[in-house]
Amino acid sequence: QKTEQKTELNTENDLTTTKLSKNILKVIYNQNEDTEHIIIECPVLLNETLAQIFPDKPKKSEKYKTILILNFISTNTEMSSYSLKTMELRDTLSFQFVEWTKDILKSIQKTGSWADCIDPRSGHPVNSSRGSTVFVETDDIPITNFCSIVPIGCCKALRHHKWGTKIFFGLIVSVTKDPNDIIKIIETQDY
């Protein structure tokens, strides 16, 4: 069973967060509260990037909205460090995330909506044709302002408002007439 919870998003730019809070459709936690799904309307800047990643994605129109399901999964491991343990955990969580999304994507598509997810290992779409660019979570997700970036030498890591850098991130993208269909599907799928 999922729990719904309003969340205070602690970001460095409160003005931007206030503007983006209008885009939040729902925040859902799993029953253990170690997985957070933030369902939002896609920001314009990110929508342009997604069009390059997903060449098959329908264009946004007055009838259709691009919806993002930002999935933050809490881990016991510091994901900002580079180690064999971190890499193995990331591979395991990536595989689990892609497997978890299979039924979700089918359910979303049954509503007449388009949907796909990003393979966290490669940054490429799982089911769609590959576009001219890849998704880079540390470059693209900060646009949503639901997490911040931690510089680590020549690399970067995501910092979640609640779990810090002990997180794994996965993204589902949908183009739909009715975002409530997406919300209902996510509410019934436990990660």
Coordinates of C-alpha atoms in Angstrom, one line a residue:
Q1 CA 0.0 0.0 0.0
K2 CA 1.2 3.5 -0.9
T3 CA 1.1 6.5 1.2
E4 CA 0.5 10.0 -0.1
Q5 CA 2.5 12.7 1.5
K6 CA 3.1 16.4 0.9
T7 CA 6.8 17.0 1.0
E8 CA 8.9 20.1 1.7
L9 CA 11.4 20.2 -1.0
N10 CA 14.7 21.6 0.4
T11 CA 16.5 23.1 -2.5
E12 CA 18.8 26.0 -2.8
N13 CA 16.5 28.0 -5.0
D14 CA 13.1 28.4 -3.1
L15 CA 11.8 30.8 -5.8
T16 CA 12.2 28.2 -8.6
T17 CA 10.8 25.4 -6.3
T18 CA 7.7 27.6 -5.7
K19 CA 7.2 28.1 -9.4
L20 CA 7.7 24.3 -10.0
S21 CA 5.4 23.3 -7.2
K22 CA 2.5 24.1 -9.6
N23 CA 3.8 21.3 -11.8
I24 CA 3.7 18.7 -9.0
L25 CA 0.7 16.4 -9.6
K26 CA 1.4 14.0 -6.7
V27 CA 4.1 12.7 -4.3
I28 CA 3.7 9.0 -3.4
Y29 CA 5.8 6.9 -1.0
N30 CA 5.8 3.1 -0.8
Q31 CA 4.7 1.5 2.5
N32 CA 8.2 1.4 3.9
E33 CA 8.7 5.1 2.9
D34 CA 12.0 4.2 1.2
T35 CA 10.8 5.0 -2.3
E36 CA 9.5 8.3 -3.4
H37 CA 7.6 8.8 -6.7
I38 CA 7.2 12.5 -7.7
I39 CA 4.7 12.9 -10.6
I40 CA 5.1 16.2 -12.3
E41 CA 4.3 18.0 -15.5
C42 CA 7.5 18.2 -17.5
P43 CA 9.4 21.5 -17.4
V44 CA 9.8 23.1 -20.8
L45 CA 13.6 22.9 -20.8
L46 CA 13.6 19.2 -20.0
N47 CA 10.9 18.5 -22.6
E48 CA 13.2 19.8 -25.3
T49 CA 16.0 17.4 -24.1
L50 CA 13.5 14.5 -23.9
A51 CA 12.5 15.1 -27.6
Q52 CA 16.2 14.5 -28.5
I53 CA 16.4 11.4 -26.3
F54 CA 13.0 9.9 -27.4
P55 CA 12.6 10.6 -31.1
D56 CA 9.3 8.5 -31.1
K57 CA 7.8 10.6 -28.2
P58 CA 4.7 12.4 -29.3
K59 CA 4.9 16.2 -29.3
K60 CA 3.3 18.1 -26.4
S61 CA 0.0 19.7 -27.4
E62 CA -3.0 21.4 -25.8
K63 CA -4.6 17.9 -25.4
Y64 CA -1.5 16.0 -24.4
K65 CA 0.9 16.7 -21.5
T66 CA 4.3 15.3 -20.9
I67 CA 4.4 13.7 -17.5
L68 CA 7.5 12.7 -15.6
I69 CA 7.6 10.1 -12.8
L70 CA 10.8 10.8 -10.8
N71 CA 11.6 7.7 -8.8
F72 CA 14.0 8.1 -5.8
I73 CA 14.9 4.9 -4.1
S74 CA 16.7 5.1 -0.7
T75 CA 19.8 3.0 -0.3
N76 CA 22.0 2.1 2.7
T77 CA 25.1 2.8 0.6
E78 CA 26.6 6.1 -0.2
M79 CA 26.0 6.4 -4.0
S80 CA 28.4 9.4 -4.4
S81 CA 31.5 7.3 -4.0
Y82 CA 33.1 5.1 -6.6
S83 CA 33.6 1.5 -5.4
L84 CA 32.9 -2.0 -6.5
K85 CA 30.1 -2.2 -3.9
T86 CA 28.5 1.0 -5.3
M87 CA 28.8 -0.1 -8.9
E88 CA 27.3 -3.5 -8.1
L89 CA 24.4 -2.0 -6.2
R90 CA 23.8 0.5 -9.0
D91 CA 23.7 -2.4 -11.6
T92 CA 21.3 -4.4 -9.4
L93 CA 19.0 -1.4 -8.8
S94 CA 19.1 -0.5 -12.5
F95 CA 18.0 -4.0 -13.5
Q96 CA 15.2 -4.0 -10.8
F97 CA 14.0 -0.6 -11.9
V98 CA 13.7 -1.6 -15.6
E99 CA 11.9 -4.8 -14.6
W100 CA 9.6 -2.9 -12.3
T101 CA 8.7 -0.5 -15.1
K102 CA 7.6 -3.2 -17.6
D103 CA 4.1 -3.6 -16.1
I104 CA 3.8 0.1 -15.5
L105 CA 4.6 1.0 -19.1
K106 CA 2.1 -1.6 -20.4
S107 CA -0.6 -0.2 -18.1
I108 CA 0.1 3.3 -19.1
Q109 CA 0.0 2.3 -22.8
K110 CA -3.3 0.6 -22.3
T111 CA -4.8 4.0 -21.5
G112 CA -3.9 5.2 -24.9
S113 CA -0.9 7.1 -23.6
W114 CA 2.7 6.9 -24.8
A115 CA 5.3 5.8 -22.1
D116 CA 8.9 4.7 -21.8
C117 CA 11.6 4.8 -19.2
I118 CA 15.3 5.5 -19.2
D119 CA 17.7 2.7 -18.6
P120 CA 19.8 4.1 -15.7
R121 CA 22.9 2.1 -16.9
S122 CA 23.0 3.8 -20.3
G123 CA 20.8 6.8 -20.3
H124 CA 19.0 5.4 -23.4
P125 CA 15.3 4.7 -23.8
V126 CA 14.3 1.1 -22.9
N127 CA 11.6 0.6 -25.5
S128 CA 11.9 3.5 -28.0
S129 CA 14.3 4.3 -30.7
R130 CA 17.5 5.9 -29.5
G131 CA 17.8 9.6 -30.1
S132 CA 20.6 12.0 -30.7
T133 CA 21.5 12.3 -27.0
V134 CA 21.4 10.4 -23.7
F135 CA 19.8 11.2 -20.4
V136 CA 22.3 12.3 -17.8
E137 CA 20.5 12.4 -14.4
T138 CA 23.0 14.9 -12.9
D139 CA 22.5 17.3 -15.9
D140 CA 18.8 16.9 -16.6
I141 CA 17.1 16.2 -13.2
P142 CA 18.3 19.4 -11.5
I143 CA 16.0 21.3 -13.9
T144 CA 13.1 19.9 -11.9
N145 CA 14.6 21.2 -8.7
F146 CA 13.6 18.1 -6.7
C147 CA 17.2 17.4 -5.8
S148 CA 20.6 19.2 -5.8
I149 CA 24.0 18.3 -7.2
V150 CA 27.1 17.4 -5.3
P151 CA 30.3 17.9 -7.2
I152 CA 32.8 15.0 -6.6
G153 CA 36.0 15.8 -8.4
C154 CA 35.3 15.5 -12.1
C155 CA 31.9 13.8 -11.4
K156 CA 28.6 14.7 -9.9
A157 CA 26.0 13.0 -7.7
L158 CA 22.4 13.7 -6.9
R159 CA 21.5 14.8 -3.4
H160 CA 17.9 14.0 -2.3
H161 CA 16.1 16.4 0.1
K162 CA 15.5 13.6 2.6
W163 CA 18.1 10.8 1.9
G164 CA 21.1 12.8 0.8
T165 CA 23.3 11.0 -1.7
K166 CA 22.2 7.5 -0.5
I167 CA 19.7 7.3 -3.4
F168 CA 19.2 5.6 -6.7
F169 CA 17.2 7.5 -9.4
G170 CA 15.0 6.2 -12.2
L171 CA 12.8 8.1 -14.7
I172 CA 9.6 7.2 -16.4
V173 CA 8.2 9.5 -19.1
S174 CA 4.7 9.6 -20.5
V175 CA 2.7 11.7 -22.9
T176 CA -1.0 11.5 -21.9
K177 CA -4.3 13.3 -22.1
D178 CA -5.2 12.5 -18.5
P179 CA -2.4 12.6 -15.9
N180 CA -4.8 11.0 -13.4
D181 CA -4.5 7.7 -15.3
I182 CA -0.7 7.8 -14.6
I183 CA -1.2 8.6 -10.9
K184 CA -3.6 5.7 -10.4
I185 CA -1.2 3.3 -12.0
I186 CA 1.8 4.4 -9.9
E187 CA -0.4 4.3 -6.7
T188 CA -1.1 0.6 -7.4
Q189 CA 2.5 -0.5 -8.2
D190 CA 4.8 -1.1 -5.2
Y191 CA 8.5 -0.8 -5.8

